[in-house]
PDB file of C-alpha atoms in Angstrom:
ATOM      1  CA  MET A 157      17.290  14.838 -34.700  1.00 48.00           C
ATOM      2  CA  ALA A 158      16.658  12.151 -32.158  1.00 48.00           C
ATOM      3  CA  TYR A 159      18.631  13.972 -29.065  1.00 48.00           C
ATOM      4  CA  PHE A 160      16.384  17.611 -29.928  1.00 47.00           C
ATOM      5  CA  TYR A 161      13.167  15.052 -29.507  1.00 49.00           C
ATOM      6  CA  LEU A 162      13.722  13.225 -26.525  1.00 53.00           C
ATOM      7  CA  PHE A 163      14.903  16.315 -24.700  1.00 55.00           C
ATOM      8  CA  THR A 164      11.738  18.787 -26.248  1.00 60.00           C
ATOM      9  CA  ILE A 165       9.681  16.046 -24.671  1.00 60.00           C
ATOM     10  CA  TRP A 166      11.193  15.673 -21.593  1.00 58.00           C
ATOM     11  CA  MET A 167      10.920  19.452 -21.570  1.00 60.00           C
ATOM     12  CA  LEU A 168       7.417  19.479 -21.804  1.00 60.00           C
ATOM     13  CA  LEU A 169       6.784  17.343 -19.110  1.00 61.00           C
ATOM     14  CA  ALA A 170       8.836  19.288 -16.597  1.00 61.00           C
ATOM     15  CA  GLY A 171       6.857  21.988 -18.079  1.00 62.00           C
ATOM     16  CA  GLY A 172       3.280  20.598 -17.365  1.00 62.00           C
ATOM     17  CA  GLY A 173       4.127  19.041 -14.189  1.00 61.00           C
ATOM     18  CA  TRP A 174       5.504  22.621 -12.675  1.00 61.00           C
ATOM     19  CA  VAL A 175       1.954  23.491 -13.937  1.00 59.00           C
ATOM     20  CA  VAL A 176       0.192  20.790 -12.034  1.00 58.00           C
ATOM     21  CA  TRP A 177       2.044  21.544  -8.877  1.00 60.00           C
ATOM     22  CA  SER A 178       1.527  25.255  -8.855  1.00 64.00           C
ATOM     23  CA  ARG A 179      -1.682  25.398  -9.320  1.00 62.00           C
ATOM     24  CA  PHE A 180      -2.380  22.537  -6.822  1.00 59.00           C
ATOM     25  CA  ALA A 181      -0.210  24.283  -4.452  1.00 59.00           C
ATOM     26  CA  ARG A 182      -2.476  27.656  -5.055  1.00 62.00           C
ATOM     27  CA  SER A 183      -5.794  25.870  -4.764  1.00 59.00           C
ATOM     28  CA  GLU A 184      -4.606  24.547  -1.616  1.00 56.00           C
ATOM     29  CA  THR A 185      -3.489  27.906  -0.751  1.00 58.00           C
ATOM     30  CA  ALA A 186      -7.121  28.719  -0.693  1.00 54.00           C
ATOM     31  CA  ARG A 187      -8.823  25.816   0.736  1.00 49.00           C
ATOM     32  CA  GLN A 188      -6.794  25.800   3.632  1.00 53.00           C
ATOM     33  CA  ARG A 189      -7.954  29.501   4.352  1.00 51.00           C
ATOM     34  CA  LEU A 190     -11.104  28.870   3.848  1.00 43.00           C
ATOM     35  CA  PHE A 191     -11.669  26.379   6.231  1.00 42.00           C
ATOM     36  CA  ALA A 192     -10.142  28.931   8.267  1.00 44.00           C
ATOM     37  CA  SER A 193     -11.914  30.987   8.302  1.00 41.00           C
ATOM     38  CA  VAL A 194     -15.000  29.112   9.019  1.00 36.00           C
ATOM     39  CA  ALA A 195     -13.748  26.637  11.280  1.00 39.00           C
ATOM     40  CA  ALA A 196     -16.619  27.698  14.129  1.00 39.00           C
ATOM     41  CA  SER A 197     -19.022  26.743  12.311  1.00 39.00           C
ATOM     42  CA  PRO A 198     -21.066  23.207  13.733  1.00 40.00           C
ATOM     43  CA  GLU A 199     -21.629  22.227  10.556  1.00 37.00           C
ATOM     44  CA  VAL A 200     -18.210  22.364   9.139  1.00 37.00           C
ATOM     45  CA  ALA A 201     -16.609  21.217  12.227  1.00 40.00           C
ATOM     46  CA  GLN A 202     -19.094  17.911  11.613  1.00 39.00           C
ATOM     47  CA  THR A 203     -18.262  17.620   8.164  1.00 41.00           C
ATOM     48  CA  ASP A 204     -14.351  18.512   7.673  1.00 56.00           C
ATOM     49  CA  LEU A 205     -13.179  15.330   7.059  1.00 62.00           C
ATOM     50  CA  ARG A 206     -15.764  14.441   4.409  1.00 66.00           C
ATOM     51  CA  ARG A 207     -15.012  17.235   2.459  1.00 71.00           C
ATOM     52  CA  MET A 208     -10.901  15.906   1.449  1.00 76.00           C
ATOM     53  CA  GLY A 209     -10.623  15.189  -2.368  1.00 79.00           C
ATOM     54  CA  LEU A 210      -9.358  11.647  -3.027  1.00 82.00           C
ATOM     55  CA  PHE A 211      -6.174  12.579  -3.222  1.00 85.00           C
ATOM     56  CA  ARG A 212      -5.633  13.932   0.299  1.00 86.00           C
ATOM     57  CA  ARG A 213      -7.615  11.090   1.886  1.00 86.00           C
ATOM     58  CA  TRP A 214      -5.240   8.664   0.174  1.00 88.00           C
ATOM     59  CA  LEU A 215      -2.877  10.363   1.928  1.00 89.00           C
ATOM     60  CA  TYR A 216      -4.521  10.967   5.326  1.00 88.00           C
ATOM     61  CA  ARG A 217      -5.166   7.229   5.415  1.00 87.00           C
ATOM     62  CA  ALA A 218      -1.817   6.366   5.086  1.00 88.00           C
ATOM     63  CA  GLY A 219      -0.206   8.487   7.771  1.00 86.00           C
ATOM     64  CA  PHE A 220       0.807  11.344   5.879  1.00 88.00           C
ATOM     65  CA  ARG A 221      -1.414  14.429   7.064  1.00 84.00           C
ATOM     66  CA  GLY A 222       0.290  18.188   7.012  1.00 83.00           C
ATOM     67  CA  ALA A 223      -0.674  20.701   5.471  1.00 81.00           C
ATOM     68  CA  SER A 224       2.556  20.793   3.245  1.00 85.00           C
ATOM     69  CA  ASP A 225       2.292  16.262   2.730  1.00 87.00           C
ATOM     70  CA  PRO A 226       0.238  16.506  -0.736  1.00 87.00           C
ATOM     71  CA  SER A 227       3.088  18.993  -2.211  1.00 88.00           C
ATOM     72  CA  ILE A 228       5.836  17.077  -1.099  1.00 90.00           C
ATOM     73  CA  PHE A 229       4.341  14.078  -2.902  1.00 91.00           C
ATOM     74  CA  LEU A 230       3.537  15.473  -5.838  1.00 89.00           C
ATOM     75  CA  THR A 231       6.764  17.295  -6.087  1.00 90.00           C
ATOM     76  CA  ALA A 232       8.290  13.843  -5.231  1.00 90.00           C
ATOM     77  CA  THR A 233       6.271  12.376  -8.089  1.00 90.00           C
ATOM     78  CA  LEU A 234       7.447  14.975 -10.283  1.00 90.00           C
ATOM     79  CA  PHE A 235      10.722  14.526  -9.820  1.00 90.00           C
ATOM     80  CA  SER A 236      10.613  10.684 -10.533  1.00 90.00           C
ATOM     81  CA  VAL A 237       9.142  11.155 -13.720  1.00 88.00           C
ATOM     82  CA  LEU A 238      11.430  13.215 -15.107  1.00 88.00           C
ATOM     83  CA  LEU A 239      13.929  10.857 -13.338  1.00 89.00           C
ATOM     84  CA  GLY A 240      12.259   7.992 -15.072  1.00 87.00           C
ATOM     85  CA  VAL A 241      12.226  10.088 -18.401  1.00 87.00           C
ATOM     86  CA  GLY A 242      16.270  10.382 -18.184  1.00 87.00           C
ATOM     87  CA  ALA A 243      16.787   7.183 -16.849  1.00 87.00           C
ATOM     88  CA  ALA A 244      15.036   5.592 -19.956  1.00 86.00           C
ATOM     89  CA  THR A 245      16.838   8.275 -22.264  1.00 87.00           C
ATOM     90  CA  LEU A 246      20.177   6.892 -21.142  1.00 86.00           C
ATOM     91  CA  PHE A 247      19.338   3.867 -21.606  1.00 84.00           C
ATOM     92  CA  VAL A 248      18.279   4.383 -25.248  1.00 84.00           C
ATOM     93  CA  LEU A 249      21.316   6.429 -25.864  1.00 85.00           C
ATOM     94  CA  ALA A 250      23.894   4.207 -24.509  1.00 83.00           C
ATOM     95  CA  GLY A 251      22.918   1.707 -25.780  1.00 83.00           C
ATOM     96  CA  PHE A 252      21.573  -0.994 -22.901  1.00 83.00           C
ATOM     97  CA  GLN A 253      17.472  -1.614 -25.105  1.00 82.00           C
ATOM     98  CA  GLU A 254      20.290  -2.958 -28.514  1.00 85.00           C
ATOM     99  CA  SER A 255      22.584  -4.551 -26.676  1.00 84.00           C
ATOM    100  CA  PHE A 256      19.593  -6.511 -23.982  1.00 82.00           C
ATOM    101  CA  VAL A 257      17.736  -7.084 -27.348  1.00 82.00           C
ATOM    102  CA  ALA A 258      20.706  -8.457 -28.901  1.00 83.00           C
ATOM    103  CA  SER A 259      20.967 -10.998 -25.810  1.00 80.00           C
ATOM    104  CA  VAL A 260      17.027 -12.049 -26.019  1.00 75.00           C
ATOM    105  CA  GLN A 261      17.879 -12.832 -29.198  1.00 76.00           C
ATOM    106  CA  LEU A 262      20.966 -15.106 -28.540  1.00 75.00           C
ATOM    107  CA  ILE A 263      19.128 -17.495 -26.842  1.00 68.00           C
ATOM    108  CA  PRO A 264      19.039 -21.191 -27.860  1.00 63.00           C
ATOM    109  CA  GLY A 265      16.136 -22.901 -28.936  1.00 57.00           C
ATOM    110  CA  GLY A 266      14.179 -19.276 -29.994  1.00 61.00           C
ATOM    111  CA  THR A 267      13.124 -19.070 -26.742  1.00 61.00           C
ATOM    112  CA  GLY A 268      14.033 -15.375 -26.673  1.00 64.00           C
ATOM    113  CA  GLU A 269      11.458 -14.207 -29.389  1.00 73.00           C
ATOM    114  CA  VAL A 270       8.865 -14.571 -25.834  1.00 70.00           C
ATOM    115  CA  PHE A 271      10.971 -12.296 -24.574  1.00 73.00           C
ATOM    116  CA  LEU A 272      11.822  -9.393 -27.280  1.00 79.00           C
ATOM    117  CA  PRO A 273       8.829  -7.832 -26.550  1.00 80.00           C
ATOM    118  CA  ALA A 274       9.913  -6.623 -23.235  1.00 78.00           C
ATOM    119  CA  ALA A 275      13.329  -6.022 -24.393  1.00 81.00           C
ATOM    120  CA  TYR A 276      11.709  -3.017 -26.555  1.00 84.00           C
ATOM    121  CA  LEU A 277       9.491  -1.518 -24.185  1.00 85.00           C
ATOM    122  CA  SER A 278      12.549  -2.291 -21.267  1.00 84.00           C
ATOM    123  CA  PRO A 279      12.841   1.694 -21.577  1.00 86.00           C
ATOM    124  CA  TRP A 280       9.133   2.291 -20.912  1.00 87.00           C
ATOM    125  CA  ILE A 281       9.466  -0.556 -18.114  1.00 86.00           C
ATOM    126  CA  LEU A 282      12.171   1.421 -15.902  1.00 86.00           C
ATOM    127  CA  GLY A 283      10.540   5.124 -16.902  1.00 86.00           C
ATOM    128  CA  ILE A 284       7.103   4.424 -15.623  1.00 88.00           C
ATOM    129  CA  SER A 285       8.519   1.938 -13.127  1.00 88.00           C
ATOM    130  CA  THR A 286      10.859   4.676 -11.802  1.00 89.00           C
ATOM    131  CA  ALA A 287       7.763   7.255 -11.947  1.00 87.00           C
ATOM    132  CA  CYS A 288       5.925   5.231  -9.397  1.00 90.00           C
ATOM    133  CA  ILE A 289       7.888   5.006  -6.405  1.00 92.00           C
ATOM    134  CA  PRO A 290       6.091   7.832  -4.714  1.00 92.00           C
ATOM    135  CA  TRP A 291       2.782   5.740  -5.514  1.00 92.00           C
ATOM    136  CA  LEU A 292       4.443   2.367  -4.225  1.00 93.00           C
ATOM    137  CA  TYR A 293       5.902   4.456  -1.192  1.00 94.00           C
ATOM    138  CA  VAL A 294       2.483   5.657   0.427  1.00 94.00           C
ATOM    139  CA  ARG A 295       0.973   2.211  -1.063  1.00 93.00           C
ATOM    140  CA  ARG A 296       3.294   0.635   1.133  1.00 94.00           C
ATOM    141  CA  ALA A 297       2.808   2.886   4.779  1.00 93.00           C
ATOM    142  CA  ARG A 298      -1.257   2.756   4.269  1.00 93.00           C
ATOM    143  CA  ARG A 299      -0.462  -1.573   4.024  1.00 93.00           C
ATOM    144  CA  THR A 300       2.082  -0.960   7.372  1.00 93.00           C
ATOM    145  CA  ARG A 301      -0.274   1.126   8.748  1.00 92.00           C
ATOM    146  CA  VAL A 302      -3.096  -1.194   8.164  1.00 91.00           C
ATOM    147  CA  GLN A 303      -1.360  -4.035   9.293  1.00 90.00           C
ATOM    148  CA  GLN A 304      -0.794  -1.886  12.862  1.00 90.00           C
ATOM    149  CA  PHE A 305      -3.955  -2.539  13.583  1.00 91.00           C
ATOM    150  CA  ASP A 306      -5.071  -5.437  12.961  1.00 87.00           C
ATOM    151  CA  GLN A 307      -2.116  -6.518  15.265  1.00 86.00           C
ATOM    152  CA  ASP A 308      -2.901  -4.370  18.395  1.00 86.00           C
ATOM    153  CA  LEU A 309      -6.800  -3.900  17.868  1.00 88.00           C
ATOM    154  CA  PRO A 310      -7.228  -7.526  19.401  1.00 86.00           C
ATOM    155  CA  LEU A 311      -4.573  -6.900  22.582  1.00 86.00           C
ATOM    156  CA  ALA A 312      -6.395  -3.260  22.955  1.00 88.00           C
ATOM    157  CA  LEU A 313      -9.645  -4.701  22.798  1.00 88.00           C
ATOM    158  CA  ASP A 314      -8.890  -7.547  25.732  1.00 86.00           C
ATOM    159  CA  LEU A 315      -7.560  -4.356  27.813  1.00 87.00           C
ATOM    160  CA  LEU A 316     -10.861  -2.230  26.978  1.00 88.00           C
ATOM    161  CA  SER A 317     -13.197  -5.379  27.819  1.00 87.00           C
ATOM    162  CA  THR A 318     -11.383  -6.146  31.299  1.00 87.00           C
ATOM    163  CA  LEU A 319     -11.058  -2.316  32.586  1.00 87.00           C
ATOM    164  CA  SER A 320     -14.580  -1.987  31.539  1.00 85.00           C
ATOM    165  CA  GLU A 321     -15.956  -4.734  33.513  1.00 84.00           C
ATOM    166  CA  SER A 322     -13.993  -3.676  36.293  1.00 84.00           C
ATOM    167  CA  GLY A 323     -16.315  -0.350  36.554  1.00 82.00           C
ATOM    168  CA  LEU A 324     -14.084   1.938  34.764  1.00 82.00           C
ATOM    169  CA  GLY A 325     -15.898   3.736  32.562  1.00 83.00           C
ATOM    170  CA  PHE A 326     -14.860   3.756  28.444  1.00 84.00           C
ATOM    171  CA  ASP A 327     -13.303   7.064  28.593  1.00 85.00           C
ATOM    172  CA  VAL A 328     -11.094   5.882  31.274  1.00 87.00           C
ATOM    173  CA  ALA A 329     -10.266   2.926  29.771  1.00 87.00           C
ATOM    174  CA  ILE A 330      -8.385   4.109  26.782  1.00 88.00           C
ATOM    175  CA  SER A 331      -6.330   6.947  29.353  1.00 88.00           C
ATOM    176  CA  ARG A 332      -4.950   3.750  30.640  1.00 88.00           C
ATOM    177  CA  ILE A 333      -4.951   1.767  27.750  1.00 86.00           C
ATOM    178  CA  LEU A 334      -2.834   4.792  26.417  1.00 87.00           C
ATOM    179  CA  ASP A 335      -0.298   4.548  28.885  1.00 86.00           C
ATOM    180  CA  THR A 336       1.020   1.132  27.648  1.00 83.00           C
ATOM    181  CA  ARG A 337       3.296   0.523  25.099  1.00 83.00           C
ATOM    182  CA  LEU A 338       0.163   1.116  22.353  1.00 81.00           C
ATOM    183  CA  GLY A 339       0.085   4.664  23.045  1.00 81.00           C
ATOM    184  CA  ASP A 340       2.748   4.875  20.360  1.00 84.00           C
ATOM    185  CA  ARG A 341       1.359   2.620  18.265  1.00 88.00           C
ATOM    186  CA  PRO A 342      -0.662   4.180  15.377  1.00 89.00           C
ATOM    187  CA  LEU A 343      -4.268   2.658  17.451  1.00 88.00           C
ATOM    188  CA  GLY A 344      -2.917   5.144  20.578  1.00 88.00           C
ATOM    189  CA  LYS A 345      -2.425   7.956  18.064  1.00 89.00           C
ATOM    190  CA  GLU A 346      -5.870   7.534  17.060  1.00 90.00           C
ATOM    191  CA  LEU A 347      -7.086   7.431  19.962  1.00 90.00           C
ATOM    192  CA  ARG A 348      -5.685   9.908  21.138  1.00 90.00           C
ATOM    193  CA  SER A 349      -7.306  12.219  18.795  1.00 89.00           C
ATOM    194  CA  TYR A 350     -10.814  10.789  19.660  1.00 90.00           C
ATOM    195  CA  GLN A 351      -9.443  12.315  23.070  1.00 89.00           C
ATOM    196  CA  ALA A 352      -9.793  15.818  21.879  1.00 90.00           C
ATOM    197  CA  ASP A 353     -12.484  15.329  19.292  1.00 88.00           C
ATOM    198  CA  LEU A 354     -14.259  14.525  22.646  1.00 89.00           C
ATOM    199  CA  LEU A 355     -12.497  17.807  24.601  1.00 89.00           C
ATOM    200  CA  ALA A 356     -13.703  19.415  21.266  1.00 87.00           C
ATOM    201  CA  GLY A 357     -17.225  19.236  22.173  1.00 86.00           C
ATOM    202  CA  ARG A 358     -18.380  16.416  20.190  1.00 86.00           C
ATOM    203  CA  SER A 359     -20.550  13.799  20.640  1.00 87.00           C
ATOM    204  CA  ARG A 360     -18.963  10.605  21.259  1.00 87.00           C
ATOM    205  CA  ILE A 361     -21.066   8.712  18.266  1.00 89.00           C
ATOM    206  CA  GLU A 362     -19.776  11.660  16.225  1.00 88.00           C
ATOM    207  CA  CYS A 363     -16.201  11.205  17.603  1.00 89.00           C
ATOM    208  CA  LEU A 364     -16.890   7.183  17.089  1.00 89.00           C
ATOM    209  CA  ARG A 365     -17.406   7.371  13.375  1.00 89.00           C
ATOM    210  CA  ARG A 366     -14.565   9.863  12.834  1.00 89.00           C
ATOM    211  CA  LEU A 367     -12.329   7.336  14.577  1.00 89.00           C
ATOM    212  CA  ALA A 368     -13.650   4.974  11.981  1.00 89.00           C
ATOM    213  CA  TRP A 369     -13.578   7.307   9.226  1.00 88.00           C
ATOM    214  CA  ARG A 370     -10.098   8.183   9.840  1.00 88.00           C
ATOM    215  CA  VAL A 371      -9.085   4.358  10.194  1.00 88.00           C
ATOM    216  CA  ASN A 372     -10.543   2.718   7.238  1.00 88.00           C
ATOM    217  CA  VAL A 373     -10.005  -0.532   8.486  1.00 88.00           C
ATOM    218  CA  SER A 374     -12.357  -3.454   9.045  1.00 86.00           C
ATOM    219  CA  GLY A 375     -11.875  -4.170  12.414  1.00 86.00           C
ATOM    220  CA  VAL A 376     -12.142  -0.511  14.017  1.00 88.00           C
ATOM    221  CA  THR A 377     -15.553   0.394  11.613  1.00 89.00           C
ATOM    222  CA  ILE A 378     -17.485  -3.551  13.252  1.00 88.00           C
ATOM    223  CA  LEU A 379     -15.860  -2.269  16.599  1.00 88.00           C
ATOM    224  CA  THR A 380     -16.803   1.632  16.559  1.00 90.00           C
ATOM    225  CA  SER A 381     -20.702   0.545  14.473  1.00 90.00           C
ATOM    226  CA  ALA A 382     -21.206  -1.655  17.226  1.00 89.00           C
ATOM    227  CA  LEU A 383     -20.242   0.848  20.410  1.00 89.00           C
ATOM    228  CA  VAL A 384     -22.400   3.170  18.827  1.00 90.00           C
ATOM    229  CA  GLN A 385     -25.420   1.136  18.553  1.00 88.00           C
ATOM    230  CA  ALA A 386     -24.532   0.241  22.337  1.00 87.00           C
ATOM    231  CA  GLU A 387     -24.654   3.946  22.890  1.00 85.00           C
ATOM    232  CA  GLN A 388     -27.840   4.687  21.085  1.00 86.00           C
ATOM    233  CA  ILE A 389     -30.034   2.158  22.405  1.00 84.00           C
ATOM    234  CA  GLY A 390     -28.281   2.165  26.283  1.00 79.00           C
ATOM    235  CA  MET A 391     -26.851  -1.131  25.893  1.00 79.00           C
ATOM    236  CA  GLY A 392     -23.695  -1.466  28.263  1.00 80.00           C
ATOM    237  CA  ILE A 393     -20.218  -0.765  27.143  1.00 83.00           C
ATOM    238  CA  ALA A 394     -18.229  -3.945  28.830  1.00 83.00           C
ATOM    239  CA  GLU A 395     -20.420  -6.836  27.700  1.00 84.00           C
ATOM    240  CA  VAL A 396     -20.592  -5.338  24.121  1.00 86.00           C
ATOM    241  CA  LEU A 397     -16.939  -4.483  24.542  1.00 86.00           C
ATOM    242  CA  ARG A 398     -16.729  -8.315  25.975  1.00 86.00           C
ATOM    243  CA  ARG A 399     -18.461  -9.509  23.020  1.00 87.00           C
ATOM    244  CA  GLN A 400     -16.469  -7.527  20.272  1.00 86.00           C
ATOM    245  CA  ALA A 401     -13.306  -9.753  21.866  1.00 86.00           C
ATOM    246  CA  LEU A 402     -14.837 -12.316  21.018  1.00 86.00           C
ATOM    247  CA  ASP A 403     -15.264 -11.979  17.564  1.00 87.00           C
ATOM    248  CA  MET A 404     -12.049 -10.455  16.529  1.00 84.00           C
ATOM    249  CA  ARG A 405     -10.341 -13.832  18.456  1.00 84.00           C
ATOM    250  CA  SER A 406     -13.198 -15.704  15.841  1.00 86.00           C
ATOM    251  CA  ARG A 407     -11.727 -13.664  13.014  1.00 84.00           C
ATOM    252  CA  ARG A 408      -8.479 -14.200  13.603  1.00 83.00           C
ATOM    253  CA  ARG A 409      -8.571 -17.185  14.042  1.00 86.00           C
ATOM    254  CA  GLU A 410     -10.401 -17.635  11.148  1.00 87.00           C
ATOM    255  CA  LYS A 411      -7.725 -15.678   9.098  1.00 84.00           C
ATOM    256  CA  ALA A 412      -4.758 -17.871  10.150  1.00 84.00           C
ATOM    257  CA  ASN A 413      -6.550 -20.965   9.120  1.00 88.00           C
ATOM    258  CA  MET A 414      -8.201 -19.583   5.568  1.00 87.00           C
ATOM    259  CA  PHE A 415      -3.655 -18.601   5.497  1.00 84.00           C
ATOM    260  CA  ALA A 416      -2.773 -21.891   6.370  1.00 85.00           C
ATOM    261  CA  LEU A 417      -4.945 -23.597   3.954  1.00 85.00           C
ATOM    262  CA  SER A 418      -4.128 -21.101   1.207  1.00 82.00           C
ATOM    263  CA  LEU A 419      -0.465 -22.266   1.372  1.00 80.00           C
ATOM    264  CA  ALA A 420      -0.406 -25.342  -0.828  1.00 79.00           C
ATOM    265  CA  THR A 421      -1.599 -23.067  -3.650  1.00 80.00           C
ATOM    266  CA  LYS A 422       0.653 -20.447  -2.979  1.00 78.00           C
ATOM    267  CA  ARG A 423       4.080 -22.145  -2.917  1.00 79.00           C
ATOM    268  CA  MET A 424       2.560 -24.109  -6.490  1.00 79.00           C
ATOM    269  CA  PHE A 425       4.883 -20.688  -8.393  1.00 77.00           C
ATOM    270  CA  PRO A 426       7.680 -21.184  -7.137  1.00 76.00           C
ATOM    271  CA  LEU A 427       8.135 -24.608  -6.531  1.00 76.00           C
ATOM    272  CA  VAL A 428       7.418 -25.056 -10.677  1.00 74.00           C
ATOM    273  CA  ILE A 429       8.928 -21.901 -11.801  1.00 73.00           C
ATOM    274  CA  CYS A 430      11.885 -22.301  -9.133  1.00 72.00           C
ATOM    275  CA  PHE A 431      12.501 -25.568  -8.133  1.00 74.00           C
ATOM    276  CA  LEU A 432      11.205 -28.318 -10.707  1.00 72.00           C
ATOM    277  CA  PRO A 433      13.097 -26.928 -13.829  1.00 70.00           C
ATOM    278  CA  GLY A 434      16.611 -26.738 -11.701  1.00 70.00           C
ATOM    279  CA  LEU A 435      15.617 -30.298 -10.669  1.00 74.00           C
ATOM    280  CA  PHE A 436      14.693 -31.486 -14.105  1.00 71.00           C
ATOM    281  CA  VAL A 437      18.222 -30.182 -15.952  1.00 70.00           C
ATOM    282  CA  TRP A 438      20.629 -31.619 -12.640  1.00 73.00           C
ATOM    283  CA  THR A 439      18.686 -35.070 -12.868  1.00 76.00           C
ATOM    284  CA  LEU A 440      17.737 -35.825 -16.733  1.00 73.00           C
ATOM    285  CA  GLY A 441      19.884 -32.743 -18.506  1.00 70.00           C
ATOM    286  CA  PRO A 442      22.910 -35.553 -18.923  1.00 76.00           C
ATOM    287  CA  VAL A 443      20.403 -38.547 -20.140  1.00 76.00           C
ATOM    288  CA  PHE A 444      19.620 -36.031 -22.725  1.00 73.00           C
ATOM    289  CA  ILE A 445      23.174 -35.070 -23.334  1.00 75.00           C
ATOM    290  CA  GLN A 446      24.498 -38.786 -24.353  1.00 78.00           C
ATOM    291  CA  LEU A 447      20.593 -39.367 -26.139  1.00 78.00           C
ATOM    292  CA  ILE A 448      22.102 -36.719 -28.973  1.00 76.00           C
ATOM    293  CA  GLN A 449      25.177 -37.949 -28.676  1.00 77.00           C
ATOM    294  CA  MET A 450      23.905 -41.407 -29.711  1.00 79.00           C
ATOM    295  CA  ALA A 451      21.381 -39.647 -32.377  1.00 75.00           C
ATOM    296  CA  ASP A 452      24.463 -37.282 -33.716  1.00 72.00           C
ATOM    297  CA  ALA A 453      26.954 -41.238 -34.010  1.00 74.00           C
ATOM    298  CA  PHE A 454      23.635 -42.853 -36.022  1.00 70.00           C
ATOM    299  CA  VAL A 455      23.082 -40.229 -38.234  1.00 70.00           C
ATOM    300  CA  ARG A 456      26.867 -40.389 -38.859  1.00 72.00           C
ATOM    301  CA  VAL A 457      26.814 -44.537 -38.967  1.00 63.00           C
ATOM    302  CA  ARG A 458      24.286 -43.932 -41.585  1.00 64.00           C
ATOM    303  CA  ASP A 459      25.568 -41.003 -43.448  1.00 62.00           C
ATOM    304  CA  PHE A 460      28.909 -42.867 -43.564  1.00 57.00           C
TER     305      PHE A 460
END
């Protein structure tokens, strides 16, 4: 009977996931047709990025910008959920959970009672962890992308400010930067999208705002805000870029100092959990064994 219930739950999850995926695929197709039919409208051309839902926006900012990427993600999530349910079911039916619980209960001193809840919930932990694999992959991609922006932005700012001070225009300086190794990085790809927006007839202010929205990184947002303000009031771009480069260096220096100051706190956990217990066992273990043997011998002599 338990097998029947588990199989029924598994089939219900599979059917529900298929229904959700098919409805999302139909709505995505209808959305693409709608945007394609009104793409010539100036209002839609300025607000098409803001029409994305939270799910598509999350994938877009992580670098997954293909039309089929949401469907692929949902399919991978459905497969991961089914795989997690199957792994949890196999974990229970094969007796691994009972063996795990029995092993935890055998820990001397009653210490294993602390880990019993985790042992009983181990199938759920296994299933949920397996189901979250696609989400963790996209989250990792987003973090890697943000780190690459943080690494490349100071160098790009220095190059932009130097080229602007030498007499080149802002757009020409961006073209020169794209000829360097930064052209194949995420920042270079976003700058190419910025140039494509300019060629499409949008204003520079709108292109900068779209760039900040696509990237959604604090350093790029600050830079684009300063450039938009300079464009609106008629300031020189070279002076703004030089000031932004200096501010970027200051922020990176402060971030490095904060990371150095936090090392003492961050190493406390591995030191207390991993290093000190082994040190105590190695140094004080023989002493405690001798004390226990002496106490046992004393008790035997007294009983005699």
